Coordinates of N, CA and C in Angstrom, one line a residue:
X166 N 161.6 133.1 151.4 CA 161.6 133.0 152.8 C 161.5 134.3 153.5
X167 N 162.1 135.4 152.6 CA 162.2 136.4 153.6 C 160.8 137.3 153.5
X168 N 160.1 136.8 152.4 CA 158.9 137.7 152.6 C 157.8 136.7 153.2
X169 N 158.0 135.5 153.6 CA 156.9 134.9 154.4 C 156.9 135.2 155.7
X170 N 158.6 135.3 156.1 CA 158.7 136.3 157.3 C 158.3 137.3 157.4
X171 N 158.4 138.3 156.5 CA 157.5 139.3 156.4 C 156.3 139.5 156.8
X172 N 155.8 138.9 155.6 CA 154.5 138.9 155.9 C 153.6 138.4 157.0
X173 N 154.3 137.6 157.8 CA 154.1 136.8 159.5 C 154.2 138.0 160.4
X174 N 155.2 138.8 160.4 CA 155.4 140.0 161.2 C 154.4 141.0 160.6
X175 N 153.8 141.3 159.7 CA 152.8 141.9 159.6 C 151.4 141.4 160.3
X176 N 151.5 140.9 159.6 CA 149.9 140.0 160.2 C 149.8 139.7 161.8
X177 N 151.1 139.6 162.1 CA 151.1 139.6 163.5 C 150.9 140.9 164.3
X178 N 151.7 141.8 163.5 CA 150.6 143.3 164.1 C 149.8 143.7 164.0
X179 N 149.1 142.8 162.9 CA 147.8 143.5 162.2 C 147.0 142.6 163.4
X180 N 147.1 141.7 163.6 CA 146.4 140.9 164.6 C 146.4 141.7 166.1
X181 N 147.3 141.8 166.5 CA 147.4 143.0 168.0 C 146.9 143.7 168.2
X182 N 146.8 144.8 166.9 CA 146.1 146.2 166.8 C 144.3 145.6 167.0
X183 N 144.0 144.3 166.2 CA 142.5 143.8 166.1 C 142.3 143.5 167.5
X184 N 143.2 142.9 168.4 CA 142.3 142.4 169.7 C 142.1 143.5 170.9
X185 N 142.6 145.1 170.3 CA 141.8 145.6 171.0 C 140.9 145.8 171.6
X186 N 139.9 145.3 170.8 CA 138.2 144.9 171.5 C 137.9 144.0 172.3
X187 N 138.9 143.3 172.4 CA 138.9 141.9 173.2 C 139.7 142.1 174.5
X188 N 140.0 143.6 175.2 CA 141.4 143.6 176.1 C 140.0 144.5 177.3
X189 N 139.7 144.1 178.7 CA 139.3 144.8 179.6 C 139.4 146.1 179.2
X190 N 138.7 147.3 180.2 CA 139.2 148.3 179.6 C 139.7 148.9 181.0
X191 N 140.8 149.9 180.8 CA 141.3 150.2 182.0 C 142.7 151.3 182.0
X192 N 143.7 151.6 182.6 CA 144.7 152.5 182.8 C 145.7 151.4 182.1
X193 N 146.1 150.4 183.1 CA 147.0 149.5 182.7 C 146.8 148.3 181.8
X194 N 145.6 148.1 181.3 CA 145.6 147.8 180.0 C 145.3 148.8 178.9
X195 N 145.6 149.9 178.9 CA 145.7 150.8 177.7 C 147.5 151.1 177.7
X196 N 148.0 151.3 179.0 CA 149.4 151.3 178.4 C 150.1 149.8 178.2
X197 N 149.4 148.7 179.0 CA 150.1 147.6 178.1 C 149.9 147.3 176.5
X198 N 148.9 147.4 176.2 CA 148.2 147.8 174.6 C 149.1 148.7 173.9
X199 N 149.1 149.6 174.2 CA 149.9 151.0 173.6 C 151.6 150.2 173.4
X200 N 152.1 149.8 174.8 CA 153.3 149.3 174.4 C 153.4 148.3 173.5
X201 N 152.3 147.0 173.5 CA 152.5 145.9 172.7 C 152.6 146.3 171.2
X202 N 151.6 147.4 170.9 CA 151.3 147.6 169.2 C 152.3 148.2 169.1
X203 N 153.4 149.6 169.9 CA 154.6 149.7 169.4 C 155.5 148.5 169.3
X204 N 155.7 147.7 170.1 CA 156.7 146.7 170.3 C 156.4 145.5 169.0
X205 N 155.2 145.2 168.2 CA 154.9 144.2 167.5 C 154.9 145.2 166.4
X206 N 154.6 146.2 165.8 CA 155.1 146.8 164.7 C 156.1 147.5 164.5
X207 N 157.2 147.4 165.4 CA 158.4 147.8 165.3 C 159.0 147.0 164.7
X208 N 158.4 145.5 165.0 CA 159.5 144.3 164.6 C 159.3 143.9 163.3
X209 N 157.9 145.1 163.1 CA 157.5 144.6 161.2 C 158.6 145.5 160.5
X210 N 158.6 146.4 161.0 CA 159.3 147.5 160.5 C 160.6 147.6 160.3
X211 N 161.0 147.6 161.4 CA 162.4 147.1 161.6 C 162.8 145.9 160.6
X212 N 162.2 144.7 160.5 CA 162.3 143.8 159.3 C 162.4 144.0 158.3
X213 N 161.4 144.9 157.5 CA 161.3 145.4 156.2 C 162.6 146.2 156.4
X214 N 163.0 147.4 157.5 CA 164.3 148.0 157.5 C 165.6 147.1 157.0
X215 N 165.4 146.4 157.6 CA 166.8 145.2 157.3 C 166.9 144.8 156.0
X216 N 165.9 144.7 155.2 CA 165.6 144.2 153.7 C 166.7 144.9 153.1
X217 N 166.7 146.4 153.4 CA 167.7 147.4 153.1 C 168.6 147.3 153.5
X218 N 169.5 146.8 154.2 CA 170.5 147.3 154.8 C 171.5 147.6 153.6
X219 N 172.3 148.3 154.5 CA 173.6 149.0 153.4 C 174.6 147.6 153.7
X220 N 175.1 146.7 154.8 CA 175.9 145.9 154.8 C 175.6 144.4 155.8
X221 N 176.4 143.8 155.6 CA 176.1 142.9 156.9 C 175.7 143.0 158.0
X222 N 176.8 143.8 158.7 CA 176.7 144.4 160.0 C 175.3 145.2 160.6
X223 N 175.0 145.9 159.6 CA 173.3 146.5 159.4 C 172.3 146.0 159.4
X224 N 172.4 144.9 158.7 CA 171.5 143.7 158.7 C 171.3 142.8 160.0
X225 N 172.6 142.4 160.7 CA 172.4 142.1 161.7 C 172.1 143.2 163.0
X226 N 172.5 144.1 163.1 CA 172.2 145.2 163.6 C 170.4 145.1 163.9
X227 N 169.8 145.2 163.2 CA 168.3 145.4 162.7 C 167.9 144.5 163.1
X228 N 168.5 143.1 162.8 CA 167.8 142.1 162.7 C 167.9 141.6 164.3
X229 N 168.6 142.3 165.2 CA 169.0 142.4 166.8 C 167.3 142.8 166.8
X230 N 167.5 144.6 166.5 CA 166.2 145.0 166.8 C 165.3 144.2 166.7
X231 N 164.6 143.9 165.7 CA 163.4 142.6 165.5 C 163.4 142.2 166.8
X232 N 164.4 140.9 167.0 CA 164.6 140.2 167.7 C 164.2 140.8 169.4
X233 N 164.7 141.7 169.7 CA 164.3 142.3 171.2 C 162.7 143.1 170.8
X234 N 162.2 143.5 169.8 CA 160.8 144.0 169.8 C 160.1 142.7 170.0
X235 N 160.0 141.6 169.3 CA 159.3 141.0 169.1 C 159.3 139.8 170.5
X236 N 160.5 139.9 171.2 CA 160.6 139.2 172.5 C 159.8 140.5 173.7
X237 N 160.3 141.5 173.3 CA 159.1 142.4 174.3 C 157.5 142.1 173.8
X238 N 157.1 142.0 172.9 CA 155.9 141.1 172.4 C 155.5 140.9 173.3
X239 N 156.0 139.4 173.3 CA 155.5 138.2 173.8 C 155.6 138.3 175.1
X240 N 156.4 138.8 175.7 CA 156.2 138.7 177.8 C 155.0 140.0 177.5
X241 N 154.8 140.8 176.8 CA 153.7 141.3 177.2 C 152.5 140.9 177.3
X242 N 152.5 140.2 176.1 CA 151.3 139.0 175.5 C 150.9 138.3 177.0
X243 N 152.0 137.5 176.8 CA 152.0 136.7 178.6 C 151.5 137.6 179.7
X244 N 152.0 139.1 179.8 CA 151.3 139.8 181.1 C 150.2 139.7 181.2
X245 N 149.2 140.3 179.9 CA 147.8 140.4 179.5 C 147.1 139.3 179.9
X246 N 148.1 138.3 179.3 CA 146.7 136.6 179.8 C 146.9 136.6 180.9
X247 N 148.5 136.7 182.0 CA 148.4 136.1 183.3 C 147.2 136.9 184.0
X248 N 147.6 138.1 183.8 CA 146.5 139.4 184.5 C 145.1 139.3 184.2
X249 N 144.3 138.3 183.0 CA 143.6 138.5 182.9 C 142.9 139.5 182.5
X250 N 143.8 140.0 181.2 CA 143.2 140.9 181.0 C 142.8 141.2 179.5
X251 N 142.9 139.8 179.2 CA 142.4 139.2 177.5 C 140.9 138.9 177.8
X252 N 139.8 139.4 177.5 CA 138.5 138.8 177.4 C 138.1 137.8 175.9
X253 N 138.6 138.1 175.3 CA 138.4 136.9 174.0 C 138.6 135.6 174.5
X254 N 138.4 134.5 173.3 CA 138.5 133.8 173.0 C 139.8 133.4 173.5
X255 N 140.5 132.1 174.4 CA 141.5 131.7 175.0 C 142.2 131.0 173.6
X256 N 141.6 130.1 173.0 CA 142.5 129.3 171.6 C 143.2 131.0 170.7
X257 N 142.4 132.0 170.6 CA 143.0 133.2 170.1 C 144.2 133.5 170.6
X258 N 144.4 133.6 172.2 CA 145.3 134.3 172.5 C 146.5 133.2 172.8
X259 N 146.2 132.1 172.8 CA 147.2 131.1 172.8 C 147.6 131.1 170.9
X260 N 147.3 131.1 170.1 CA 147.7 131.6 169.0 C 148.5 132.4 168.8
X261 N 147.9 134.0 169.0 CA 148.9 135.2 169.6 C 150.5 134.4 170.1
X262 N 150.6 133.9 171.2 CA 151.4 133.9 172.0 C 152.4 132.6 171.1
X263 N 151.7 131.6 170.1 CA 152.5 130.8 169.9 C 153.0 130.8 168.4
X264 N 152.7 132.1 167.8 CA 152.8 132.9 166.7 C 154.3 133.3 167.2
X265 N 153.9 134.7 168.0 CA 154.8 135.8 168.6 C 155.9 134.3 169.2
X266 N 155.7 133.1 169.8 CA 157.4 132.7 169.8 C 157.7 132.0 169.1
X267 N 157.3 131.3 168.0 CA 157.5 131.1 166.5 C 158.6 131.9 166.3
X268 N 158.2 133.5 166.1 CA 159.0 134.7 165.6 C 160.2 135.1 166.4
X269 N 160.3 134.9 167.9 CA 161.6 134.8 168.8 C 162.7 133.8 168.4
X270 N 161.9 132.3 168.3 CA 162.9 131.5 167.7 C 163.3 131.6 166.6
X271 N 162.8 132.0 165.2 CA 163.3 132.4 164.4 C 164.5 133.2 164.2
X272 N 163.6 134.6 165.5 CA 164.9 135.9 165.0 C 166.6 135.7 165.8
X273 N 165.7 134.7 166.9 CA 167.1 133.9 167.6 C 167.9 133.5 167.0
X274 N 167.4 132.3 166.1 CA 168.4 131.5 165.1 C 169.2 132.5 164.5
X275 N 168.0 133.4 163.5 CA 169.2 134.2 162.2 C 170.2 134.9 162.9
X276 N 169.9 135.4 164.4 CA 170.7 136.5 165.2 C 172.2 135.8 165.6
X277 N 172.1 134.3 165.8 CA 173.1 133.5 166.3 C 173.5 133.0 164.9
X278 N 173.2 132.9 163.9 CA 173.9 132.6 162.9 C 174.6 133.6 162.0
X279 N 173.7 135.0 161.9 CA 174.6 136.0 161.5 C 176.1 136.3 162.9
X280 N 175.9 136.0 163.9 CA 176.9 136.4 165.0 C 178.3 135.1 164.3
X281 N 177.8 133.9 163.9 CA 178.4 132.8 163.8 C 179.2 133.3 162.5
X282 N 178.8 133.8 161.9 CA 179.1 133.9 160.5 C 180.5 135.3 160.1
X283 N 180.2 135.8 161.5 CA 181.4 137.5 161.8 C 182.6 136.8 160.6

């Protein structure tokens, strides 16, 4: 399980960094861009971090992180479509978006069950 999660948080940044080509071009869509691809490979990163942790507490620690990268994600995600500022393909970016809260619910759960578990 924990490397299919993985591998979903990869692929989901690997996906972000690709729709580049598909985003208007402009001021405020290069810094919403810039923030999304740090905010969605943080939460790869941060994941694979947690793989490691030295203890419980670390694990959930990290696994906080994820949790708030990958929720910054997704209202970004959301900024981009409401603004209009996705030119691709709409089934794409509804993908995007229903991937990215897939991954909120997820890190929600583990976040409230490691808290449950203190």
């Amino acid at each position: 399980m924990r490397k299919e999660i993985e591998d979903r948080l990869i692929a989901f940044a690997g996906r972000i960094i690709q729709m580049r080509g598909s985003l208007e071009p402009g001021e405020i869509t290069e810094n919403l861009f810039n923030q999304l691809t740090r905010s969605s490979t943080s939460a790869a990163l941060n994941y694979g971090e947690a793989q490691g942790a030295e203890s419980r507490k670390d694990f959930a620690h990290k696994v906080g992180i994820v949790l708030k990268e990958i929720r910054e994600s997704h209202n970004n995600l959301k900024i981009i479509a409401s603004a209009g500022l996705f030119r691709g393909n709409k089934k794409e970016m509804d993908e995007l978006l229903d991937e990215c809260n897939q991954l909120v619910a997820i890190f929600h759960k583990t976040a409230i069950t490691l808290k449950n578990q203190k």
